[in-house]
Amino acid sequence: MSVDGASKSGVPSAITTPATQKVGIGTLEFTDGYPTRDTAAKLRDHLDYLHGIESFMNSIQGVSTYAIREGFLKAGIADGDVAIFSGLMDSASLFLTANADTVYFWTFLDLSQGPLVVETPAETLGCIDDMWFGWISDFGLPGADRGQGGTYLLVGPGYDGPLPEGGSYVRNSRTNHITLIGRAFINENPGDDPAPTVDRIKAQLKIYPYAAGGVGSSIGAYLTGRGRLGAPGTPASPRFVEGTGLVMNTIPPNDFGHYELLDRLVQMEPAEALDPELAGQFAAIGIVKGETFAPDTRLRTILDEAVAVGNAAARTVGMGAHPGDGFRYYDGDTAWWNMLFVGGFEFTNPPPDITADGVRPYPNKGARQLHSRTSMFYTATAITPAMCMRLTGVGSQYLLSNVDPDGNPFDGARTYRVRLPKDIPAARFWSFTVYDNQTRSMLQTPQRFPRAGSQEYPTPAAEAESDGSTVVHFSPTRPDGVAAGNWIQTDPAKGWFVVLRLYSPLQPFFDKSWRPGEVELVD
């Protein structure tokens, strides 16, 4: 007889392990608490499997960044070169949910040989992230230069030399390699022509090594022993590589190759770039800084299965298919969602409310929103507060839709339409872009730019109805009577999803007094 769960010896049964337990992985057997040989082997395999899944889902952000850099290098875009999309991004290249509305300029920089100076162009919207898609800084409209163009000094993790007293915005990175992503607008140009914007970027963007003791370091500091004296650095224009129409792949693999890219990233960057808990997950499957990743047959078989399940799980949360994650943006039945509003750009807390009394942050719960992070980086690239804030007139906001009102995924062979009520809350412009479910990149059809919106380039602007609303159609062929700017072509053999972008969003988006209609099946 036991009392309160205790055996005759007074030991609570809850702290003991039964001799036999039937669980999902089979029967586990113990001899008075010690595992049998078969049980120990079974649990070793299962733990490796679990660590494999964790390592996949919790490293998507880093592997994605590495895959983009690898795609650049294979396309002949070296570190320090700048890919610029003078005719805007089209569907030729594979980029996670890139847009066809702004001029991208994108580069990877190597800080291992010392800090670099970047002079950013005016009137841009950009961010600088480390190799784990950790936010370092904004530049442009949401940055310290506030869209006027500024001088940013980027410092790597191993640098311990002098820094300037002023004259630049100093930003530190935990990784030696970083990525700088900028977007520039064309809607201020006549006919939404991107050429003037491209010319401004090429004229104003400078990237060059920092000269210690130069600009930003005073003679007085040198004379009083508080600094060194040196010649000013020489501003230099980077090599620009045209990206429009360039065929390249920047998408990370969803098979064992994911772990191989993860290992390369771990080897490339300082060990200190990783949180020890995260690094511990990788180490559990044999990915360790300074060691060779060479799984034996047993572990390789397990990791092949783990990556299949990890990818399936990441794709499920990455498609917003778990309503319980809280990604749906509106109350009630809606397919429109955004994974960032539950965890913000750091994936810990929702972005703060903006009130008449100022910024009102949400209580810190001290927990990483793992599904929010996995969803974000399975679906998209880069991270910045400007992607998820409730501030009007700055940055951009996004809503995604993957299913019709009945919960069925979009079929490329069918015809759909969506209605946007009048007064679309975007001070600059708005757009829809259609993406391939598999690649999460722009859907490849004869329609080179799978988008519709308020801009006149690269496709005609969408036309409004007599009541001020705008209706956009999605189908393999353009429906009769539908203007070219109100139609996005789909592929009968492909599933797809759509992203609504609002640039410089207005209050009706945030207070939800304006909301898009659902994407409905027509036939």
Short mmCIF file of C-alpha atoms in Angstrom, two decimals:
data_model
loop_
_atom_site.label_atom_id
_atom_site.label_comp_id
_atom_site.label_asym_id
_atom_site.label_seq_id
_atom_site.Cartn_x
_atom_site.Cartn_y
_atom_site.Cartn_z
CA MET A 1 0.00 0.00 0.00
CA SER A 2 1.20 3.52 -0.71
CA VAL A 3 0.28 6.83 0.88
CA ASP A 4 0.16 9.96 -1.36
CA GLY A 5 1.91 8.07 -4.14
CA ALA A 6 4.62 6.66 -1.88
CA SER A 7 5.70 3.03 -1.88
CA LYS A 8 6.22 0.98 1.30
CA SER A 9 9.76 2.27 1.48
CA GLY A 10 8.52 5.86 1.52
CA VAL A 11 9.89 6.66 -1.95
CA PRO A 12 7.29 8.54 -4.04
CA SER A 13 6.40 6.52 -7.13
CA ALA A 14 6.51 9.70 -9.23
CA ILE A 15 10.30 9.87 -8.95
CA THR A 16 10.87 6.29 -10.11
CA THR A 17 10.91 4.80 -13.61
CA PRO A 18 8.75 1.74 -14.32
CA ALA A 19 10.39 -1.44 -15.50
CA THR A 20 8.40 -1.24 -18.73
CA GLN A 21 6.88 1.71 -20.55
CA LYS A 22 5.09 1.66 -23.89
CA VAL A 23 5.59 4.97 -25.73
CA GLY A 24 5.51 6.24 -29.30
CA ILE A 25 8.99 4.96 -30.15
CA GLY A 26 8.29 1.48 -28.77
CA THR A 27 8.69 -0.34 -25.44
CA LEU A 28 11.28 1.03 -23.02
CA GLU A 29 12.68 -1.39 -20.44
CA PHE A 30 14.69 -0.74 -17.27
CA THR A 31 16.22 -3.02 -14.67
CA ASP A 32 15.45 -1.21 -11.43
CA GLY A 33 16.06 2.12 -13.19
CA TYR A 34 18.96 1.11 -15.45
CA PRO A 35 18.13 0.94 -19.19
CA THR A 36 18.55 -2.27 -21.11
CA ARG A 37 20.99 -2.19 -24.00
CA ASP A 38 18.17 -2.13 -26.53
CA THR A 39 16.44 0.75 -24.73
CA ALA A 40 19.66 2.77 -24.49
CA ALA A 41 20.26 2.37 -28.24
CA LYS A 42 16.66 3.24 -29.05
CA LEU A 43 16.82 6.42 -26.94
CA ARG A 44 20.16 7.43 -28.40
CA ASP A 45 18.68 7.27 -31.89
CA HIS A 46 15.58 9.17 -30.80
CA LEU A 47 17.58 11.95 -29.14
CA ASP A 48 19.70 12.35 -32.26
CA TYR A 49 16.46 12.55 -34.24
CA LEU A 50 15.05 15.24 -31.95
CA HIS A 51 18.28 17.23 -32.00
CA GLY A 52 18.26 16.98 -35.80
CA ILE A 53 14.77 18.48 -35.97
CA GLU A 54 15.67 21.22 -33.49
CA SER A 55 18.86 22.03 -35.37
CA PHE A 56 16.96 22.39 -38.64
CA MET A 57 14.12 24.55 -37.32
CA ASN A 58 16.32 26.75 -35.14
CA SER A 59 19.00 27.41 -37.76
CA ILE A 60 16.88 28.36 -40.75
CA GLN A 61 17.79 32.01 -40.34
CA GLY A 62 21.55 31.38 -40.48
CA VAL A 63 21.44 28.78 -43.24
CA SER A 64 19.25 31.11 -45.30
CA THR A 65 21.77 33.95 -44.97
CA TYR A 66 24.60 31.60 -45.91
CA ALA A 67 22.65 30.31 -48.92
CA ILE A 68 22.08 33.84 -50.20
CA ARG A 69 25.80 34.62 -49.95
CA GLU A 70 26.62 31.33 -51.68
CA GLY A 71 24.14 32.18 -54.44
CA PHE A 72 25.80 35.57 -54.88
CA LEU A 73 29.26 34.03 -55.09
CA LYS A 74 28.16 31.44 -57.67
CA ALA A 75 26.64 34.25 -59.74
CA GLY A 76 29.94 36.16 -59.70
CA ILE A 77 28.96 38.66 -57.00
CA ALA A 78 31.89 38.73 -54.55
CA ASP A 79 31.88 40.13 -51.03
CA GLY A 80 31.93 43.90 -51.40
CA ASP A 81 30.22 43.82 -54.79
CA VAL A 82 26.68 45.17 -54.89
CA ALA A 83 23.88 43.43 -56.74
CA ILE A 84 21.56 46.14 -58.05
CA PHE A 85 18.23 45.45 -59.72
CA SER A 86 17.97 48.37 -62.12
CA GLY A 87 14.84 46.99 -63.78
CA LEU A 88 13.50 45.69 -60.44
CA MET A 89 13.50 42.11 -59.21
CA ASP A 90 11.77 39.66 -61.53
CA SER A 91 10.96 35.97 -61.32
CA ALA A 92 14.18 34.78 -63.00
CA SER A 93 16.01 34.48 -59.70
CA LEU A 94 15.00 32.51 -56.63
CA PHE A 95 14.71 34.85 -53.63
CA LEU A 96 12.41 34.29 -50.67
CA THR A 97 9.38 36.62 -51.12
CA ALA A 98 11.31 39.44 -52.78
CA ASN A 99 9.23 42.27 -54.24
CA ALA A 100 8.91 43.62 -57.78
CA ASP A 101 8.21 47.19 -56.65
CA THR A 102 11.47 48.71 -55.41
CA VAL A 103 15.07 48.91 -56.57
CA TYR A 104 17.06 46.41 -54.53
CA PHE A 105 20.76 46.89 -53.83
CA TRP A 106 22.31 44.06 -51.86
CA THR A 107 25.81 43.18 -50.72
CA PHE A 108 27.79 40.98 -48.34
CA LEU A 109 30.74 42.54 -46.52
CA ASP A 110 33.74 40.96 -44.76
CA LEU A 111 34.83 42.73 -41.56
CA SER A 112 37.56 40.24 -40.66
CA GLN A 113 40.32 42.54 -41.97
CA GLY A 114 39.02 45.59 -40.13
CA PRO A 115 36.03 47.95 -40.00
CA LEU A 116 34.38 49.21 -43.16
CA VAL A 117 32.75 52.54 -43.88
CA VAL A 118 29.48 52.57 -45.80
CA GLU A 119 28.06 55.85 -47.06
CA THR A 120 24.40 55.12 -47.72
CA PRO A 121 22.33 56.80 -50.43
CA ALA A 122 19.42 59.10 -49.62
CA GLU A 123 15.76 58.13 -49.82
CA THR A 124 16.21 54.43 -49.15
CA LEU A 125 14.79 51.83 -46.83
CA GLY A 126 17.50 49.44 -45.66
CA CYS A 127 18.96 47.27 -42.96
CA ILE A 128 22.25 45.65 -42.00
CA ASP A 129 22.08 42.13 -40.53
CA ASP A 130 24.67 39.64 -39.35
CA MET A 131 25.04 36.13 -40.77
CA TRP A 132 22.34 34.81 -38.44
CA PHE A 133 19.91 37.46 -39.64
CA GLY A 134 20.44 39.27 -36.39
CA TRP A 135 19.62 42.95 -36.74
CA ILE A 136 22.61 45.32 -36.58
CA SER A 137 21.20 48.59 -37.86
CA ASP A 138 18.70 50.27 -40.10
CA PHE A 139 19.74 52.92 -42.58
CA GLY A 140 17.73 55.23 -44.75
CA LEU A 141 14.27 56.39 -43.73
CA PRO A 142 14.04 54.29 -40.51
CA GLY A 143 17.76 54.63 -39.74
CA ALA A 144 19.85 57.20 -37.91
CA ASP A 145 20.29 59.19 -41.13
CA ARG A 146 16.48 59.38 -41.50
CA GLY A 147 16.67 59.09 -45.26
CA GLN A 148 19.22 61.84 -45.78
CA GLY A 149 22.08 59.43 -46.43
CA GLY A 150 24.64 58.75 -43.74
CA THR A 151 28.06 57.35 -42.90
CA TYR A 152 27.99 54.02 -41.05
CA LEU A 153 31.11 52.46 -39.56
CA LEU A 154 30.70 48.68 -39.38
CA VAL A 155 32.92 46.91 -36.85
CA GLY A 156 33.53 43.16 -36.65
CA PRO A 157 33.76 41.04 -33.49
CA GLY A 158 37.58 40.85 -33.33
CA TYR A 159 38.40 44.53 -33.70
CA ASP A 160 39.94 46.27 -30.67
CA GLY A 161 41.52 49.30 -32.38
CA PRO A 162 40.60 52.98 -32.16
CA LEU A 163 37.22 54.27 -33.23
CA PRO A 164 36.25 57.79 -34.29
CA GLU A 165 34.95 60.38 -31.85
CA GLY A 166 32.08 61.17 -34.20
CA GLY A 167 31.15 61.77 -37.80
CA SER A 168 29.69 58.31 -38.35
CA TYR A 169 27.20 55.89 -36.88
CA VAL A 170 29.24 53.07 -35.33
CA ARG A 171 27.58 49.65 -35.49
CA ASN A 172 29.03 46.39 -34.15
CA SER A 173 28.50 42.90 -35.56
CA ARG A 174 28.86 39.55 -33.78
CA THR A 175 29.85 37.92 -37.10
CA ASN A 176 32.69 38.83 -39.45
CA HIS A 177 30.48 38.64 -42.50
CA ILE A 178 27.38 40.81 -42.70
CA THR A 179 24.73 41.61 -45.28
CA LEU A 180 23.41 45.02 -46.27
CA ILE A 181 20.06 45.15 -48.02
CA GLY A 182 18.57 48.34 -49.39
CA ARG A 183 15.37 49.18 -51.20
CA ALA A 184 14.78 52.45 -52.98
CA PHE A 185 11.51 53.85 -54.27
CA ILE A 186 10.55 54.71 -57.82
CA ASN A 187 7.08 56.17 -57.29
CA GLU A 188 8.48 59.70 -56.97
CA ASN A 189 9.87 59.50 -60.52
CA PRO A 190 7.83 60.36 -63.64
CA GLY A 191 6.12 57.22 -64.89
CA ASP A 192 7.63 55.30 -61.95
CA ASP A 193 10.84 55.04 -63.96
CA PRO A 194 13.54 53.32 -61.86
CA ALA A 195 16.47 54.94 -63.74
CA PRO A 196 16.78 58.14 -61.62
CA THR A 197 16.68 56.03 -58.44
CA VAL A 198 19.36 53.68 -59.77
CA ASP A 199 21.55 56.63 -60.74
CA ARG A 200 21.27 58.08 -57.24
CA ILE A 201 22.25 54.78 -55.61
CA LYS A 202 25.27 54.34 -57.86
CA ALA A 203 26.41 57.90 -57.29
CA GLN A 204 25.99 57.98 -53.51
CA LEU A 205 26.75 54.44 -52.24
CA LYS A 206 30.37 54.16 -51.08
CA ILE A 207 32.12 51.25 -49.36
CA TYR A 208 35.73 51.46 -48.19
CA PRO A 209 38.07 50.47 -45.33
CA TYR A 210 38.05 52.59 -42.19
CA ALA A 211 41.22 54.68 -41.74
CA ALA A 212 41.90 54.93 -38.01
CA GLY A 213 42.81 58.46 -36.98
CA GLY A 214 41.20 60.03 -40.05
CA VAL A 215 37.82 61.69 -40.32
CA GLY A 216 36.09 61.50 -36.96
CA SER A 217 39.35 61.70 -34.98
CA SER A 218 40.45 65.16 -33.90
CA ILE A 219 43.96 66.58 -33.72
CA GLY A 220 43.24 67.45 -30.09
CA ALA A 221 42.59 63.82 -29.23
CA TYR A 222 45.95 62.91 -30.78
CA LEU A 223 47.84 65.70 -28.96
CA THR A 224 46.38 64.66 -25.60
CA GLY A 225 47.16 60.98 -26.13
CA ARG A 226 43.55 59.91 -26.57
CA GLY A 227 43.81 58.76 -30.17
CA ARG A 228 45.98 58.27 -33.22
CA LEU A 229 46.54 60.53 -36.16
CA GLY A 230 46.07 59.17 -39.65
CA ALA A 231 45.13 60.09 -43.19
CA PRO A 232 41.41 60.19 -44.03
CA GLY A 233 39.95 57.17 -45.75
CA THR A 234 39.29 57.32 -49.47
CA PRO A 235 35.61 56.91 -50.40
CA ALA A 236 35.19 54.35 -53.15
CA SER A 237 32.26 53.18 -55.23
CA PRO A 238 31.68 49.44 -55.14
CA ARG A 239 31.46 47.22 -58.19
CA PHE A 240 27.82 46.98 -59.20
CA VAL A 241 26.46 43.77 -60.73
CA GLU A 242 23.15 43.93 -62.57
CA GLY A 243 20.60 41.64 -60.96
CA THR A 244 17.48 42.11 -63.08
CA GLY A 245 17.05 38.98 -65.17
CA LEU A 246 20.01 37.27 -63.51
CA VAL A 247 19.30 33.58 -62.91
CA MET A 248 20.51 32.64 -59.45
CA ASN A 249 19.40 30.50 -56.52
CA THR A 250 19.53 31.88 -52.98
CA ILE A 251 17.13 29.38 -51.35
CA PRO A 252 18.56 27.02 -48.69
CA PRO A 253 18.12 23.26 -49.26
CA ASN A 254 15.41 21.28 -47.46
CA ASP A 255 17.40 18.03 -47.34
CA PHE A 256 20.68 16.94 -45.70
CA GLY A 257 22.37 19.84 -47.50
CA HIS A 258 20.86 22.11 -44.83
CA TYR A 259 23.16 20.59 -42.22
CA GLU A 260 26.13 20.91 -44.55
CA LEU A 261 25.50 24.62 -45.04
CA LEU A 262 24.97 25.01 -41.30
CA ASP A 263 28.35 23.41 -40.66
CA ARG A 264 30.04 25.78 -43.14
CA LEU A 265 28.48 28.76 -41.41
CA VAL A 266 29.56 27.54 -37.97
CA GLN A 267 33.11 27.05 -39.24
CA MET A 268 33.19 30.45 -40.99
CA GLU A 269 32.22 32.62 -38.03
CA PRO A 270 33.57 32.99 -34.45
CA ALA A 271 32.25 30.52 -31.92
CA GLU A 272 31.07 33.47 -29.84
CA ALA A 273 28.61 34.42 -32.60
CA LEU A 274 26.32 31.64 -31.37
CA ASP A 275 24.33 31.36 -28.17
CA PRO A 276 25.73 28.32 -26.29
CA GLU A 277 22.27 26.73 -26.06
CA LEU A 278 21.80 26.94 -29.82
CA ALA A 279 25.35 25.81 -30.48
CA GLY A 280 24.65 22.87 -28.16
CA GLN A 281 21.85 21.66 -30.41
CA PHE A 282 24.21 21.68 -33.38
CA ALA A 283 26.99 20.00 -31.38
CA ALA A 284 24.58 17.21 -30.42
CA ILE A 285 24.49 16.12 -34.09
CA GLY A 286 28.22 16.67 -34.67
CA ILE A 287 28.39 20.27 -35.92
CA VAL A 288 31.07 21.90 -33.77
CA LYS A 289 33.37 24.85 -34.43
CA GLY A 290 36.84 23.58 -35.38
CA GLU A 291 35.72 19.97 -35.88
CA THR A 292 34.83 17.96 -38.98
CA PHE A 293 31.17 17.17 -39.51
CA ALA A 294 31.17 13.54 -40.69
CA PRO A 295 28.12 11.61 -39.47
CA ASP A 296 28.37 7.83 -39.68
CA THR A 297 25.78 5.74 -41.48
CA ARG A 298 23.57 5.44 -38.41
CA LEU A 299 23.48 9.20 -37.74
CA ARG A 300 23.18 10.10 -41.42
CA THR A 301 20.08 7.90 -41.74
CA ILE A 302 18.56 9.56 -38.67
CA LEU A 303 19.36 13.07 -39.90
CA ASP A 304 17.80 12.37 -43.29
CA GLU A 305 14.54 11.58 -41.52
CA ALA A 306 14.93 14.48 -39.07
CA VAL A 307 15.39 17.02 -41.85
CA ALA A 308 12.30 15.69 -43.64
CA VAL A 309 10.17 16.19 -40.52
CA GLY A 310 11.88 19.47 -39.65
CA ASN A 311 11.24 20.84 -43.12
CA ALA A 312 7.62 19.67 -43.03
CA ALA A 313 7.09 21.36 -39.67
CA ALA A 314 8.89 24.54 -40.74
CA ARG A 315 6.87 24.67 -43.95
CA THR A 316 3.64 24.24 -41.97
CA VAL A 317 4.33 27.15 -39.62
CA GLY A 318 5.92 29.04 -42.52
CA MET A 319 2.66 28.88 -44.42
CA GLY A 320 0.63 30.09 -41.46
CA ALA A 321 -1.22 26.79 -41.32
CA HIS A 322 -1.44 26.69 -37.50
CA PRO A 323 -4.20 29.12 -36.43
CA GLY A 324 -3.19 28.43 -32.83
CA ASP A 325 0.09 30.27 -33.38
CA GLY A 326 -1.82 33.55 -33.32
CA PHE A 327 -0.56 34.73 -36.71
CA ARG A 328 -4.01 35.73 -38.07
CA TYR A 329 -4.15 39.52 -38.27
CA TYR A 330 -7.91 40.08 -37.99
CA ASP A 331 -10.50 38.70 -35.60
CA GLY A 332 -12.91 36.10 -36.93
CA ASP A 333 -12.52 34.05 -40.07
CA THR A 334 -9.67 35.41 -42.16
CA ALA A 335 -6.79 34.01 -44.14
CA TRP A 336 -4.66 37.18 -43.83
CA TRP A 337 -1.74 36.72 -41.48
CA ASN A 338 1.64 38.01 -40.41
CA MET A 339 4.01 36.01 -38.21
CA LEU A 340 5.86 39.02 -36.79
CA PHE A 341 3.12 40.65 -34.74
CA VAL A 342 3.27 37.95 -32.06
CA GLY A 343 7.00 38.31 -31.40
CA GLY A 344 8.34 41.42 -33.08
CA PHE A 345 11.62 41.61 -34.92
CA GLU A 346 13.48 39.93 -32.02
CA PHE A 347 10.82 37.18 -31.73
CA THR A 348 10.29 37.82 -28.03
CA ASN A 349 7.51 40.39 -27.62
CA PRO A 350 4.89 41.98 -29.89
CA PRO A 351 5.91 45.34 -31.32
CA PRO A 352 4.94 48.17 -28.98
CA ASP A 353 1.72 50.11 -29.37
CA ILE A 354 2.04 53.72 -30.45
CA THR A 355 -0.29 55.91 -28.39
CA ALA A 356 -0.95 59.62 -27.92
CA ASP A 357 1.31 59.37 -24.86
CA GLY A 358 4.13 57.70 -26.75
CA VAL A 359 5.44 54.16 -27.09
CA ARG A 360 3.77 51.51 -24.90
CA PRO A 361 5.74 48.25 -24.86
CA TYR A 362 4.24 44.87 -24.10
CA PRO A 363 5.42 43.03 -20.97
CA ASN A 364 8.52 40.96 -21.57
CA LYS A 365 7.65 37.29 -21.08
CA GLY A 366 11.27 36.21 -21.43
CA ALA A 367 10.51 33.59 -24.06
CA ARG A 368 11.54 33.26 -27.69
CA GLN A 369 8.58 32.89 -30.06
CA LEU A 370 10.12 29.96 -31.90
CA HIS A 371 7.34 29.40 -34.41
CA SER A 372 7.33 33.09 -35.29
CA ARG A 373 11.06 32.98 -36.01
CA THR A 374 10.88 29.75 -37.99
CA SER A 375 7.92 31.01 -40.01
CA MET A 376 9.61 34.30 -40.80
CA PHE A 377 12.85 32.87 -42.10
CA TYR A 378 11.28 29.93 -43.94
CA THR A 379 9.24 32.48 -45.85
CA ALA A 380 11.30 35.67 -46.02
CA THR A 381 14.73 37.23 -45.62
CA ALA A 382 16.29 40.02 -43.53
CA ILE A 383 14.96 41.47 -40.29
CA THR A 384 14.51 44.98 -38.99
CA PRO A 385 12.12 46.76 -36.61
CA ALA A 386 10.81 48.62 -39.68
CA MET A 387 9.24 45.36 -40.91
CA CYS A 388 7.07 45.05 -37.83
CA MET A 389 6.13 48.27 -36.08
CA ARG A 390 2.89 50.11 -35.51
CA LEU A 391 4.32 53.50 -36.56
CA THR A 392 2.54 55.22 -39.43
CA GLY A 393 4.24 56.67 -42.47
CA VAL A 394 7.53 54.75 -42.07
CA GLY A 395 8.69 51.36 -43.29
CA SER A 396 6.42 48.75 -44.81
CA GLN A 397 3.87 46.24 -43.61
CA TYR A 398 2.85 42.88 -45.00
CA LEU A 399 -0.11 40.52 -44.99
CA LEU A 400 0.02 37.00 -46.43
CA SER A 401 -2.75 34.74 -47.66
CA ASN A 402 -2.38 31.08 -48.62
CA VAL A 403 -5.97 29.79 -48.63
CA ASP A 404 -9.48 30.72 -49.73
CA PRO A 405 -12.31 31.36 -47.22
CA ASP A 406 -13.00 27.59 -47.05
CA GLY A 407 -9.41 26.90 -46.04
CA ASN A 408 -8.37 25.39 -49.38
CA PRO A 409 -4.92 26.27 -50.76
CA PHE A 410 -4.90 28.31 -53.95
CA ASP A 411 -4.99 26.22 -57.13
CA GLY A 412 -3.07 27.68 -60.06
CA ALA A 413 -5.59 26.26 -62.50
CA ARG A 414 -8.54 28.16 -60.96
CA THR A 415 -9.64 31.81 -61.03
CA TYR A 416 -9.68 33.94 -57.87
CA ARG A 417 -10.25 37.57 -57.03
CA VAL A 418 -9.79 39.90 -54.10
CA ARG A 419 -11.32 43.30 -53.40
CA LEU A 420 -9.46 46.07 -51.61
CA PRO A 421 -11.79 48.72 -50.17
CA LYS A 422 -11.19 52.32 -51.16
CA ASP A 423 -8.58 54.45 -49.40
CA ILE A 424 -5.91 51.75 -49.26
CA PRO A 425 -3.79 52.80 -46.25
CA ALA A 426 -0.38 53.26 -47.91
CA ALA A 427 1.15 56.73 -48.16
CA ARG A 428 3.70 55.67 -50.80
CA PHE A 429 2.17 52.76 -52.68
CA TRP A 430 0.69 49.29 -52.31
CA SER A 431 1.14 46.02 -54.18
CA PHE A 432 0.25 42.35 -54.44
CA THR A 433 2.93 39.82 -55.38
CA VAL A 434 2.29 36.15 -56.11
CA TYR A 435 4.74 33.45 -54.99
CA ASP A 436 5.34 29.78 -55.75
CA ASN A 437 4.40 27.61 -52.75
CA GLN A 438 7.47 25.42 -53.20
CA THR A 439 10.21 27.99 -53.71
CA ARG A 440 8.54 30.87 -51.83
CA SER A 441 9.93 32.97 -54.68
CA MET A 442 8.08 34.92 -57.35
CA LEU A 443 5.90 32.61 -59.40
CA GLN A 444 7.48 31.95 -62.79
CA THR A 445 5.00 32.41 -65.65
CA PRO A 446 5.12 34.30 -68.97
CA GLN A 447 4.17 37.31 -66.83
CA ARG A 448 7.72 38.20 -65.78
CA PHE A 449 6.65 40.39 -62.85
CA PRO A 450 3.84 38.59 -60.97
CA ARG A 451 2.51 41.70 -59.27
CA ALA A 452 -0.29 44.26 -59.29
CA GLY A 453 -0.41 47.58 -57.49
CA SER A 454 -0.59 51.33 -57.54
CA GLN A 455 2.69 51.87 -59.41
CA GLU A 456 2.86 52.15 -63.20
CA TYR A 457 6.09 50.13 -63.45
CA PRO A 458 7.04 47.34 -64.08
CA THR A 459 3.42 46.50 -64.96
CA PRO A 460 0.46 48.85 -65.50
CA ALA A 461 -1.10 50.30 -62.36
CA ALA A 462 -4.25 48.62 -61.11
CA GLU A 463 -7.46 50.47 -61.99
CA ALA A 464 -10.02 51.28 -59.32
CA GLU A 465 -13.75 50.54 -59.55
CA SER A 466 -16.34 53.34 -59.63
CA ASP A 467 -16.81 53.03 -55.84
CA GLY A 468 -13.08 53.50 -55.24
CA SER A 469 -12.35 49.86 -54.45
CA THR A 470 -9.78 47.84 -56.39
CA VAL A 471 -10.31 44.28 -57.58
CA VAL A 472 -7.35 42.07 -58.52
CA HIS A 473 -7.75 38.70 -60.31
CA PHE A 474 -5.49 35.64 -60.16
CA SER A 475 -5.81 33.06 -62.95
CA PRO A 476 -3.88 31.29 -65.75
CA THR A 477 -5.39 33.58 -68.41
CA ARG A 478 -6.69 37.12 -68.08
CA PRO A 479 -10.47 37.15 -67.58
CA ASP A 480 -12.57 39.04 -70.13
CA GLY A 481 -12.99 42.69 -69.28
CA VAL A 482 -10.22 42.76 -66.68
CA ALA A 483 -7.54 45.41 -67.17
CA ALA A 484 -3.94 44.19 -67.52
CA GLY A 485 -2.94 45.92 -64.28
CA ASN A 486 -5.65 44.11 -62.32
CA TRP A 487 -4.53 40.59 -63.21
CA ILE A 488 -1.72 38.36 -61.98
CA GLN A 489 -1.04 35.20 -63.97
CA THR A 490 -0.89 31.83 -62.24
CA ASP A 491 0.49 28.46 -63.37
CA PRO A 492 -2.08 25.64 -63.67
CA ALA A 493 0.53 23.18 -62.37
CA LYS A 494 1.52 25.21 -59.30
CA GLY A 495 0.13 26.21 -55.94
CA TRP A 496 0.69 29.83 -54.94
CA PHE A 497 0.27 32.40 -52.20
CA VAL A 498 0.06 36.18 -52.20
CA VAL A 499 1.58 39.02 -50.16
CA LEU A 500 -0.08 42.41 -49.79
CA ARG A 501 2.48 45.17 -49.17
CA LEU A 502 1.71 48.62 -47.81
CA TYR A 503 4.61 51.08 -48.02
CA SER A 504 4.49 53.85 -45.43
CA PRO A 505 1.32 52.33 -43.90
CA LEU A 506 -1.37 54.54 -42.39
CA GLN A 507 -3.40 54.29 -39.19
CA PRO A 508 -6.43 52.44 -40.67
CA PHE A 509 -4.15 49.45 -41.24
CA PHE A 510 -3.00 49.37 -37.62
CA ASP A 511 -6.38 50.03 -35.99
CA LYS A 512 -7.89 47.56 -38.52
CA SER A 513 -10.69 49.92 -39.55
CA TRP A 514 -9.56 49.07 -43.09
CA ARG A 515 -9.11 45.45 -44.07
CA PRO A 516 -8.71 43.66 -47.40
CA GLY A 517 -11.35 41.27 -48.64
CA GLU A 518 -10.56 37.57 -48.72
CA VAL A 519 -9.11 35.94 -51.84
CA GLU A 520 -12.19 34.16 -53.16
CA LEU A 521 -12.64 31.42 -55.74
CA VAL A 522 -14.51 32.60 -58.83
CA ASP A 523 -14.54 29.34 -60.84
#
